[in-house]
């Protein structure tokens, strides 16, 4: 069996960002912390931590920390009358646009019981964190369950192309957007192909003039400020459309992105409640037609 | 002198995320691209690119690409009657909250002339990118100019502690927030100490129950959904306060974060215009009292 005292030391060093602070938190000496981790690394034959400032967990180290968290979740469900200082953590990967829109409602009161670490990841990157066991749950566009995991379809998020009226006028796009591909095009990052797919649907070439903005709210702001056009979730654009700062370029043309919730089959009560809450909230915010 | 054909090849491989697509874009063979970069690496004696999928620039590679962009900016100012396919890029590091709030207004029409790559970086991480020459400008909390660079003070962003009414009621914080440190506390990431500093100002202990949310808009949503309390720029919270979804916990207690614009002394006209626009817009949105 794994040495859970060593795992606890490992998790503390990462959480508190240092051997000294981990030692304080666990009421141990720094050398005890250091030794436990070294022994575990010796047994496993791989480094679990990069000794830099602040210390970083290796991929395997992260996997072990997630495993420790799962065990703590399960322990907590036993409701044993034990005194414990340790708070339970849950690392959750989530795509940017869900976090910027509806997800907080699903999270609700779970934050009272456990510490939540949200990790923003692209629609396709989140599932890799899940596969490597680095997170306890993942909200992403991948529909296939990972080994030992379960997957729930949440619905689809509809993206539409938006820009400001000022932008459309300046680029002579109000009457015809045949040359939209020549206008400044907002993209989230180098993996974001939504705008390319939209232009393709309109039968146009790839965008020439790109503006990269890796922030969900920044993206909406740039569109409203006339810096470019971009694909935005309709639920995120709704208010801006209502007040007239964004215009839907092509109401007939949109891109639907399916979203899924990945979780582990064996997880604690808190994660099961979160799953139910995510499914329920998603049904209110996401499109359910297939 | 540097081989600018090799630099152009290097930049194209990174921009188009592959040797094949770079070759297409530059109308060259893939081996020509590859050879040019190898020769440059041979001369410099260091790798400029990590040959993985997609290829990544090394730190030195990024510095050279930024240098190439600066040269292109300066060339473009010469207004020579040259045919060119190449669009000018500007990589800019910016802190999350500025991007989520006022920065888009400053960017304005510059996106018509150049391609902008915004890179979100913590208030303190941005300046490191600037020092390493990986970006052409940087908006951050560091007030000291880097070598060869200039710095402009933009004003201060005021952060206040906000939470939802529901959250305050549940935690019995409406009448006295003596025990605020025990309630779920939102933090942006492990470097975010704003909440700790706020609690310290109130004479309280460090927060116990943390919720990490590395998204500016997600942060506001979590606060409004009652998942925790957190420090939010007052200009970002204004609307939520007006509609009653957020409450200012302690109107007398706040944290002011100064913001600065870093740019290079020798840069093109476009970057000079951007600097003027950033300073002007900042004066409208940020506090100017010292």
Coordinates of C-alpha atoms in Angstrom, one line a residue:
Chain A
X1 CA 0.0 0.0 0.0
X2 CA 1.0 3.6 -0.6
X3 CA 2.5 5.6 2.3
X4 CA -0.3 8.1 3.0
X5 CA 1.8 10.1 5.3
X6 CA 4.2 10.7 2.5
X7 CA 1.3 11.6 0.1
X8 CA 0.0 14.0 2.7
X9 CA 3.4 15.7 2.9
X10 CA 3.6 15.9 -0.9
X11 CA 0.1 17.5 -1.1
X12 CA 1.0 20.0 1.6
X13 CA 4.2 21.1 -0.1
X14 CA 2.3 21.8 -3.3
X15 CA -0.7 23.4 -1.6
X16 CA 1.4 25.6 0.7
X17 CA 4.0 26.2 -2.0
X18 CA 7.0 25.3 0.1
X19 CA 8.6 22.7 2.3
X20 CA 8.8 25.1 5.3
X21 CA 5.2 26.1 5.1
X22 CA 4.1 22.5 4.6
X23 CA 6.1 21.6 7.7
X24 CA 4.3 24.3 9.7
X25 CA 0.9 23.2 8.5
X26 CA 1.5 19.6 9.4
X27 CA 3.4 20.3 12.6
X28 CA 6.4 18.4 11.4
X29 CA 10.0 19.3 10.8
X30 CA 11.1 20.3 7.3
X31 CA 13.4 17.4 7.1
X32 CA 10.7 14.9 8.1
X33 CA 8.6 16.3 5.2
X34 CA 11.5 16.1 2.8
X35 CA 12.5 12.6 3.9
X36 CA 9.0 11.1 3.5
X37 CA 8.7 12.4 0.0
X38 CA 12.1 11.2 -0.9
X39 CA 11.3 7.7 0.4
X40 CA 8.1 7.6 -1.7
X41 CA 10.0 8.7 -4.7
X42 CA 12.6 6.0 -4.1
X43 CA 9.9 3.3 -3.9
X44 CA 8.2 4.5 -7.0
X45 CA 11.4 5.2 -8.9
X46 CA 10.2 8.6 -10.2
X47 CA 10.3 12.2 -9.0
X48 CA 7.1 13.4 -7.6
X49 CA 8.1 17.0 -7.1
X50 CA 10.3 19.5 -8.9
X51 CA 12.5 21.2 -6.3
X52 CA 12.2 24.8 -7.5
X53 CA 10.6 27.9 -6.0
X54 CA 7.7 27.3 -5.5
X55 CA 7.9 23.5 -5.8
X56 CA 5.9 22.0 -8.6
X57 CA 4.4 18.5 -8.7
X58 CA 5.4 16.3 -11.6
X59 CA 2.5 14.7 -13.6
X60 CA 2.8 11.6 -11.5
X61 CA 2.9 13.7 -8.3
X62 CA -0.3 15.4 -9.4
X63 CA -1.9 12.0 -10.0
X64 CA -1.0 10.9 -6.6
X65 CA -2.4 14.0 -5.0
X66 CA -5.7 13.6 -6.8
X67 CA -5.7 10.0 -5.6
X68 CA -5.1 11.2 -2.0
X69 CA -8.0 13.7 -2.4
X70 CA -10.3 10.9 -3.6
X71 CA -9.4 8.8 -0.7
X72 CA -10.1 11.8 1.6
X73 CA -13.5 12.3 0.0
X74 CA -14.4 8.7 0.6
X75 CA -13.1 8.8 4.1
X76 CA -15.2 11.9 4.8
X77 CA -18.3 10.0 3.6
X78 CA -17.7 7.5 6.4
X79 CA -18.6 10.2 8.9
X80 CA -16.2 8.9 11.5
X81 CA -16.0 10.8 14.7
X82 CA -12.4 11.8 14.0
X83 CA -10.8 15.1 14.7
X84 CA -9.2 16.4 11.5
X85 CA -7.6 19.6 10.4
X86 CA -7.4 18.6 6.8
X87 CA -9.9 20.1 4.4
X88 CA -10.9 18.1 1.4
X89 CA -9.9 19.5 -2.0
X90 CA -11.4 18.9 -5.4
X91 CA -9.5 19.9 -8.6
X92 CA -11.9 20.4 -11.5
X93 CA -11.0 21.2 -15.1
X94 CA -13.5 23.4 -16.9
X95 CA -13.6 25.1 -20.2
X96 CA -13.3 28.9 -20.1
X97 CA -16.7 29.8 -21.5
X98 CA -18.6 27.6 -19.1
X99 CA -16.8 29.1 -16.2
X100 CA -17.5 32.6 -17.5
X101 CA -21.3 31.8 -17.8
X102 CA -23.4 29.2 -16.1
X103 CA -21.0 26.9 -14.1
X104 CA -20.9 29.0 -10.8
X105 CA -24.6 28.3 -10.3
X106 CA -24.0 24.6 -10.3
X107 CA -21.1 24.9 -7.9
X108 CA -23.4 26.5 -5.3
X109 CA -22.9 25.5 -1.7
X110 CA -20.4 22.7 -2.3
X111 CA -17.7 25.3 -1.6
X112 CA -18.8 25.2 2.1
X113 CA -17.8 21.6 2.5
X114 CA -14.7 21.3 0.3
X115 CA -12.0 23.4 -1.2
X116 CA -12.4 23.7 -4.9
X117 CA -9.6 24.3 -7.3
X118 CA -11.0 25.2 -10.7
X119 CA -8.5 24.8 -13.6
X120 CA -9.4 26.4 -16.9
X121 CA -8.6 24.2 -19.8
X122 CA -9.5 24.3 -23.5
X123 CA -12.4 22.1 -24.5
X124 CA -10.0 19.4 -25.6
X125 CA -7.2 19.8 -23.1
X126 CA -9.4 19.1 -20.0
X127 CA -9.9 15.5 -21.0
X128 CA -6.2 14.9 -21.0
X129 CA -5.9 16.1 -17.4
X130 CA -8.8 13.6 -16.6
X131 CA -7.0 10.8 -18.4
X132 CA -3.8 11.4 -16.5
X133 CA -5.8 11.4 -13.2
X134 CA -4.8 15.0 -12.4
X135 CA -8.4 16.2 -11.8
X136 CA -11.5 14.8 -10.1
X137 CA -13.9 16.0 -12.7
X138 CA -13.8 17.7 -16.0
X139 CA -16.3 19.8 -18.1
X140 CA -15.3 19.6 -21.8
X141 CA -16.4 18.8 -25.3
X142 CA -15.2 15.2 -25.3
X143 CA -18.0 12.7 -25.2
X144 CA -16.1 9.5 -24.6
X145 CA -15.6 8.4 -21.0
X146 CA -12.1 7.8 -19.7
X147 CA -11.0 4.5 -18.2
X148 CA -12.7 4.1 -14.8
X149 CA -14.8 7.3 -15.4
X150 CA -18.3 8.1 -16.3
X151 CA -19.6 10.7 -18.7
X152 CA -22.9 12.7 -18.8
X153 CA -24.0 14.7 -21.7
X154 CA -25.0 18.2 -20.5
X155 CA -26.3 19.8 -23.7
X156 CA -24.9 22.1 -26.3
X157 CA -23.6 25.7 -26.1
X158 CA -24.5 27.7 -29.1
X159 CA -21.9 30.1 -30.5
X160 CA -22.9 32.9 -32.7
X161 CA -20.7 35.5 -34.5
X162 CA -21.0 39.0 -32.9
X163 CA -19.5 42.4 -33.5
X164 CA -20.3 46.0 -32.7
X165 CA -22.4 48.2 -35.1
X166 CA -19.4 50.6 -35.4
X167 CA -17.2 47.7 -36.4
X168 CA -19.6 46.5 -39.1
X169 CA -20.1 50.0 -40.5
X170 CA -16.3 50.7 -40.7
X171 CA -15.8 47.4 -42.6
X172 CA -18.9 47.9 -44.8
X173 CA -20.3 44.7 -43.4
X174 CA -23.8 45.9 -42.5
X175 CA -25.4 45.0 -45.8
X176 CA -23.2 42.1 -47.0
X177 CA -20.5 40.3 -45.1
X178 CA -19.0 38.6 -48.2
X179 CA -15.6 40.0 -47.1
X180 CA -15.9 39.3 -43.4
X181 CA -12.7 37.1 -43.6
X182 CA -10.7 40.3 -44.3
X183 CA -11.9 42.0 -41.1
X184 CA -10.1 41.7 -37.8
X185 CA -11.1 38.3 -36.3
X186 CA -11.0 37.6 -32.6
X187 CA -9.6 34.1 -31.6
X188 CA -9.3 32.8 -28.0
X189 CA -6.0 31.1 -28.6
X190 CA -4.2 29.1 -31.3
X191 CA -6.4 26.1 -30.8
X192 CA -9.6 28.1 -31.2
X193 CA -11.0 27.2 -34.7
X194 CA -14.6 28.4 -34.1
X195 CA -14.2 31.5 -36.2
X196 CA -12.5 29.5 -39.0
X197 CA -15.4 27.1 -39.0
X198 CA -17.9 29.9 -39.1
X199 CA -16.3 31.5 -42.1
X200 CA -16.2 28.1 -43.8
X201 CA -19.9 27.7 -43.3
X202 CA -20.4 31.1 -45.0
X203 CA -18.2 29.8 -47.9
X204 CA -15.4 32.3 -47.1
X205 CA -11.6 32.0 -46.8
X206 CA -9.7 31.8 -43.6
X207 CA -9.4 35.0 -41.5
X208 CA -6.4 37.1 -42.3
X209 CA -6.2 39.5 -39.5
X210 CA -6.2 37.8 -36.1
X211 CA -6.5 39.2 -32.6
X212 CA -5.7 36.7 -29.9
X213 CA -7.4 37.2 -26.6
X214 CA -7.2 34.3 -24.0
X215 CA -9.9 35.7 -21.7
X216 CA -13.6 35.0 -22.0
X217 CA -14.8 38.3 -20.7
X218 CA -11.9 40.2 -22.5
X219 CA -13.2 38.5 -25.7
X220 CA -16.7 40.0 -25.3
X221 CA -15.2 43.4 -24.4
X222 CA -13.0 43.4 -27.5
X223 CA -16.0 42.6 -29.7
X224 CA -18.1 45.3 -28.1
X225 CA -15.3 47.8 -28.4
X226 CA -15.1 47.2 -32.2
X227 CA -11.7 45.5 -32.1
X228 CA -13.0 42.5 -34.2
X229 CA -15.7 40.0 -34.7
X230 CA -15.8 36.7 -32.9
X231 CA -17.9 33.6 -31.9
X232 CA -19.4 34.1 -28.4
X233 CA -21.8 31.8 -26.5
X234 CA -25.3 33.3 -27.1
X235 CA -26.0 33.1 -23.3
X236 CA -22.9 35.3 -22.7
X237 CA -23.8 37.8 -25.4
X238 CA -27.5 38.1 -24.5
X239 CA -27.2 41.3 -22.4
X240 CA -24.8 43.0 -24.8
X241 CA -27.2 42.3 -27.7
X242 CA -30.1 43.6 -25.6
X243 CA -28.4 46.9 -25.0
X244 CA -27.2 47.1 -28.5
X245 CA -23.4 46.9 -28.0
X246 CA -23.2 43.6 -29.9
X247 CA -25.0 42.5 -33.1
X248 CA -25.5 38.9 -34.3
X249 CA -23.9 38.9 -37.7
X250 CA -25.7 35.9 -39.2
X251 CA -28.7 34.7 -37.1
X252 CA -29.1 31.7 -39.4
X253 CA -25.5 30.5 -38.9
X254 CA -24.1 29.2 -35.6
X255 CA -21.9 26.5 -34.2
X256 CA -23.1 24.1 -31.5
X257 CA -20.5 22.8 -29.1
X258 CA -21.7 19.7 -27.0
X259 CA -20.5 19.7 -23.4
X260 CA -20.0 16.7 -21.1
X261 CA -19.3 16.1 -17.5
X262 CA -16.6 13.5 -16.7
X263 CA -16.2 12.1 -13.2
X264 CA -14.7 9.0 -11.5
X265 CA -16.9 6.0 -10.8
X266 CA -15.6 5.9 -7.2
X267 CA -15.7 9.3 -5.7
X268 CA -17.1 10.8 -2.5
X269 CA -20.6 12.0 -1.7
X270 CA -19.6 15.6 -2.4
X271 CA -18.5 14.9 -6.0
X272 CA -21.8 12.9 -6.6
X273 CA -23.8 15.9 -5.4
X274 CA -21.8 18.2 -7.6
X275 CA -22.5 15.9 -10.6
X276 CA -26.2 16.0 -10.0
X277 CA -26.1 19.8 -9.5
X278 CA -24.1 20.3 -12.7
X279 CA -26.5 18.2 -14.8
X280 CA -29.5 20.0 -13.3
X281 CA -28.0 23.5 -13.9
X282 CA -26.8 22.6 -17.4
X283 CA -30.4 21.7 -18.3
X284 CA -31.4 25.2 -17.5
X285 CA -28.7 26.9 -19.5
X286 CA -27.7 24.7 -22.4
X287 CA -29.7 23.6 -25.4
X288 CA -31.1 20.1 -25.0
X289 CA -32.1 19.4 -28.6
X290 CA -29.7 17.0 -30.3
Chain B
X1 CA 23.7 40.8 -38.9
X2 CA 21.0 38.3 -38.2
X3 CA 19.5 36.3 -41.0
X4 CA 16.0 37.7 -41.3
X5 CA 14.9 35.1 -43.8
X6 CA 15.6 32.5 -41.1
X7 CA 13.8 34.7 -38.5
X8 CA 10.8 35.0 -40.8
X9 CA 10.8 31.2 -41.2
X10 CA 11.0 30.8 -37.4
X11 CA 8.1 33.2 -36.8
X12 CA 6.0 31.5 -39.5
X13 CA 6.5 28.0 -38.0
X14 CA 5.3 29.3 -34.6
X15 CA 2.5 31.4 -36.0
X16 CA 1.1 28.6 -38.3
X17 CA 1.9 25.9 -35.8
X18 CA 3.9 23.7 -38.2
X19 CA 6.7 23.5 -40.7
X20 CA 4.3 22.4 -43.5
X21 CA 1.9 25.3 -43.0
X22 CA 4.7 27.8 -42.6
X23 CA 6.2 26.5 -45.9
X24 CA 2.8 27.0 -47.6
X25 CA 2.4 30.5 -46.1
X26 CA 5.9 31.6 -47.2
X27 CA 5.7 29.8 -50.6
X28 CA 8.8 27.7 -49.8
X29 CA 9.6 24.1 -49.4
X30 CA 9.4 22.5 -46.0
X31 CA 13.1 21.6 -46.1
X32 CA 14.1 25.2 -47.0
X33 CA 12.2 26.4 -43.8
X34 CA 13.8 23.7 -41.8
X35 CA 17.3 24.4 -43.1
X36 CA 17.2 28.1 -42.5
X37 CA 16.2 27.6 -38.9
X38 CA 18.8 25.0 -38.4
X39 CA 21.5 27.3 -39.8
X40 CA 20.5 30.1 -37.5
X41 CA 20.5 27.8 -34.5
X42 CA 24.0 26.6 -35.6
X43 CA 25.2 30.2 -35.7
X44 CA 23.7 31.1 -32.4
X45 CA 24.6 27.8 -30.7
X46 CA 21.2 27.4 -29.1
X47 CA 17.9 25.8 -30.1
X48 CA 15.2 28.3 -31.1
X49 CA 12.4 25.8 -31.6
X50 CA 11.3 22.6 -29.8
X51 CA 10.4 20.1 -32.6
X52 CA 7.1 18.8 -31.1
X53 CA 3.6 19.0 -32.3
X54 CA 2.8 21.9 -32.5
X55 CA 6.3 23.3 -32.5
X56 CA 7.1 25.6 -29.6
X57 CA 9.6 28.5 -29.6
X58 CA 12.3 28.4 -26.9
X59 CA 12.7 31.5 -24.8
X60 CA 15.5 32.7 -27.1
X61 CA 13.3 31.9 -30.1
X62 CA 10.5 34.0 -28.7
X63 CA 12.9 36.9 -28.1
X64 CA 14.1 36.7 -31.7
X65 CA 10.5 36.7 -32.9
X66 CA 9.7 39.8 -30.8
X67 CA 12.8 41.4 -32.3
X68 CA 11.6 40.5 -35.8
X69 CA 8.2 42.1 -35.0
X70 CA 9.8 45.3 -33.8
X71 CA 11.9 45.5 -37.0
X72 CA 8.7 44.9 -39.0
X73 CA 6.9 47.7 -37.1
X74 CA 9.8 50.1 -37.8
X75 CA 9.9 49.0 -41.4
X76 CA 6.2 49.7 -41.8
X77 CA 6.7 53.2 -40.5
X78 CA 9.0 53.9 -43.4
X79 CA 5.9 53.7 -45.6
X80 CA 7.9 52.2 -48.5
X81 CA 5.9 51.3 -51.6
X82 CA 6.7 47.6 -51.1
X83 CA 4.3 44.8 -51.8
X84 CA 4.1 42.6 -48.7
X85 CA 2.0 39.7 -47.5
X86 CA 3.3 39.9 -44.0
X87 CA 1.1 41.3 -41.4
X88 CA 2.7 42.9 -38.4
X89 CA 2.2 41.3 -35.0
X90 CA 2.3 42.7 -31.5
X91 CA 2.5 40.4 -28.5
X92 CA 1.3 42.2 -25.4
X93 CA 1.2 40.9 -21.8
X94 CA -1.7 42.1 -19.7
X95 CA -3.1 41.3 -16.3
X96 CA -6.4 39.4 -16.3
X97 CA -8.6 42.1 -14.6
X98 CA -7.5 44.9 -17.0
X99 CA -8.4 42.7 -19.9
X100 CA -11.7 41.8 -18.4
X101 CA -12.6 45.5 -17.8
X102 CA -11.2 48.6 -19.6
X103 CA -8.3 47.5 -21.8
X104 CA -10.4 46.7 -24.9
X105 CA -11.4 50.4 -25.2
X106 CA -7.7 51.4 -25.4
X107 CA -7.0 48.8 -28.1
X108 CA -9.6 50.2 -30.4
X109 CA -8.8 50.4 -34.0
X110 CA -5.2 49.3 -33.8
X111 CA -6.4 45.8 -34.6
X112 CA -7.1 47.0 -38.1
X113 CA -3.4 47.7 -38.8
X114 CA -1.7 45.0 -36.8
X115 CA -2.3 41.5 -35.5
X116 CA -2.5 41.6 -31.7
X117 CA -1.6 38.6 -29.5
X118 CA -2.8 39.3 -26.0
X119 CA -1.1 37.2 -23.3
X120 CA -2.7 37.1 -19.9
X121 CA -0.2 37.2 -17.1
X122 CA -0.3 37.8 -13.4
X123 CA 0.4 41.3 -12.3
X124 CA 4.0 40.2 -11.5
X125 CA 4.6 37.7 -14.2
X126 CA 4.1 40.1 -17.1
X127 CA 7.2 42.1 -16.3
X128 CA 9.3 38.9 -16.6
X129 CA 8.1 38.4 -20.2
X130 CA 9.0 42.0 -20.9
X131 CA 12.5 41.6 -19.3
X132 CA 13.1 38.5 -21.5
X133 CA 12.0 40.5 -24.5
X134 CA 9.2 38.1 -25.3
X135 CA 6.5 40.8 -25.6
X136 CA 6.4 44.3 -27.1
X137 CA 4.5 45.9 -24.3
X138 CA 3.2 44.9 -20.8
X139 CA 0.5 46.1 -18.5
X140 CA 1.2 45.2 -14.9
X141 CA 1.8 46.3 -11.3
X142 CA 5.6 46.8 -11.6
X143 CA 6.6 50.4 -11.6
X144 CA 10.3 50.1 -12.5
X145 CA 11.2 50.3 -16.2
X146 CA 13.2 47.4 -17.8
X147 CA 16.5 47.9 -19.6
X148 CA 15.8 49.7 -22.8
X149 CA 12.2 50.2 -21.9
X150 CA 10.0 53.0 -20.7
X151 CA 7.2 52.9 -18.1
X152 CA 4.1 55.0 -17.7
X153 CA 1.9 55.1 -14.6
X154 CA -1.7 54.5 -15.5
X155 CA -3.4 54.9 -12.2
X156 CA -4.7 52.5 -9.6
X157 CA -7.4 49.8 -9.7
X158 CA -9.4 49.7 -6.5
X159 CA -10.4 46.2 -5.3
X160 CA -13.2 45.8 -2.8
X161 CA -14.5 42.6 -1.1
X162 CA -17.8 41.5 -2.5
X163 CA -20.2 38.6 -1.8
X164 CA -23.9 37.9 -2.4
X165 CA -26.6 38.7 0.2
X166 CA -27.5 35.0 0.4
X167 CA -23.9 34.1 1.2
X168 CA -23.6 36.8 3.9
X169 CA -26.9 35.6 5.5
X170 CA -25.9 31.9 5.4
X171 CA -22.6 32.7 7.2
X172 CA -24.1 35.2 9.6
X173 CA -21.9 38.0 8.2
X174 CA -24.6 40.6 7.6
X175 CA -24.2 42.3 11.0
X176 CA -20.6 41.5 11.9
X177 CA -17.9 40.0 9.7
X178 CA -15.6 39.1 12.6
X179 CA -15.5 35.5 11.4
X180 CA -15.2 36.2 7.6
X181 CA -11.9 34.3 7.5
X182 CA -13.8 31.1 8.2
X183 CA -16.1 31.6 5.2
X184 CA -15.3 30.2 1.7
X185 CA -12.8 32.7 0.1
X186 CA -12.3 33.1 -3.6
X187 CA -8.8 33.4 -4.9
X188 CA -7.7 33.8 -8.5
X189 CA -4.6 31.5 -8.2
X190 CA -1.9 30.6 -5.8
X191 CA -0.2 34.0 -6.3
X192 CA -3.3 36.0 -5.5
X193 CA -2.9 37.4 -2.0
X194 CA -5.5 40.2 -2.2
X195 CA -8.0 38.4 0.0
X196 CA -5.3 37.6 2.5
X197 CA -4.3 41.3 2.6
X198 CA -7.9 42.3 3.0
X199 CA -8.5 40.0 6.0
X200 CA -5.2 41.3 7.5
X201 CA -6.5 44.8 7.2
X202 CA -9.5 43.7 9.2
X203 CA -7.3 42.2 11.8
X204 CA -8.4 38.7 10.9
X205 CA -6.6 35.4 10.4
X206 CA -5.8 33.9 7.0
X207 CA -8.7 32.3 5.1
X208 CA -9.2 28.7 5.7
X209 CA -11.6 27.5 3.0
X210 CA -10.3 28.4 -0.5
X211 CA -11.9 28.3 -3.9
X212 CA -9.5 28.8 -6.7
X213 CA -10.9 30.3 -9.9
X214 CA -8.4 31.5 -12.5
X215 CA -11.0 33.4 -14.6
X216 CA -11.9 37.0 -14.1
X217 CA -15.5 36.7 -15.1
X218 CA -15.8 33.3 -13.5
X219 CA -14.7 35.0 -10.3
X220 CA -17.5 37.5 -10.4
X221 CA -20.0 34.8 -11.2
X222 CA -18.8 32.7 -8.3
X223 CA -19.2 35.6 -5.9
X224 CA -22.7 36.4 -7.2
X225 CA -23.7 32.7 -6.9
X226 CA -22.8 32.7 -3.3
X227 CA -19.8 30.3 -3.6
X228 CA -17.5 32.7 -1.6
X229 CA -16.4 36.2 -1.1
X230 CA -13.5 37.8 -3.0
X231 CA -11.7 41.0 -4.0
X232 CA -13.1 42.4 -7.3
X233 CA -12.2 45.6 -9.1
X234 CA -14.9 48.1 -8.2
X235 CA -15.4 49.0 -11.9
X236 CA -16.0 45.3 -12.7
X237 CA -18.5 44.9 -9.8
X238 CA -20.4 48.1 -10.4
X239 CA -23.3 46.6 -12.4
X240 CA -23.7 43.6 -10.1
X241 CA -23.8 46.0 -7.1
X242 CA -26.4 48.1 -8.9
X243 CA -28.7 45.1 -9.5
X244 CA -28.1 43.8 -6.0
X245 CA -26.3 40.5 -6.8
X246 CA -23.1 41.7 -5.1
X247 CA -22.7 43.6 -1.8
X248 CA -19.6 45.6 -0.8
X249 CA -18.6 43.9 2.5
X250 CA -16.6 46.8 3.9
X251 CA -17.0 50.1 2.1
X252 CA -14.2 51.6 4.2
X253 CA -11.7 48.9 3.5
X254 CA -10.1 48.3 0.0
X255 CA -6.9 47.6 -1.7
X256 CA -5.5 49.8 -4.5
X257 CA -3.3 48.2 -7.1
X258 CA -1.2 50.6 -9.2
X259 CA -0.9 49.7 -12.9
X260 CA 1.9 50.6 -15.3
X261 CA 2.4 50.4 -19.1
X262 CA 5.8 49.1 -20.2
X263 CA 7.0 49.6 -23.8
X264 CA 10.3 49.6 -25.7
X265 CA 12.0 52.9 -26.4
X266 CA 12.5 52.0 -30.1
X267 CA 9.2 50.7 -31.4
X268 CA 7.0 51.5 -34.4
X269 CA 4.3 54.1 -34.8
X270 CA 1.6 51.6 -34.1
X271 CA 3.0 50.9 -30.6
X272 CA 3.4 54.6 -29.9
X273 CA -0.2 55.2 -30.8
X274 CA -1.2 52.3 -28.6
X275 CA 0.8 53.7 -25.7
X276 CA -1.0 57.1 -26.0
X277 CA -4.4 55.4 -26.3
X278 CA -3.7 53.2 -23.2
X279 CA -2.7 56.2 -21.1
X280 CA -5.8 58.2 -22.3
X281 CA -8.2 55.3 -21.6
X282 CA -6.6 54.4 -18.3
X283 CA -7.2 58.0 -17.1
X284 CA -10.9 57.5 -17.7
X285 CA -11.2 54.2 -15.9
X286 CA -8.5 54.1 -13.2
X287 CA -8.1 56.2 -10.0
X288 CA -5.6 59.0 -10.5
X289 CA -5.1 60.0 -6.9
X290 CA -1.8 58.9 -5.5

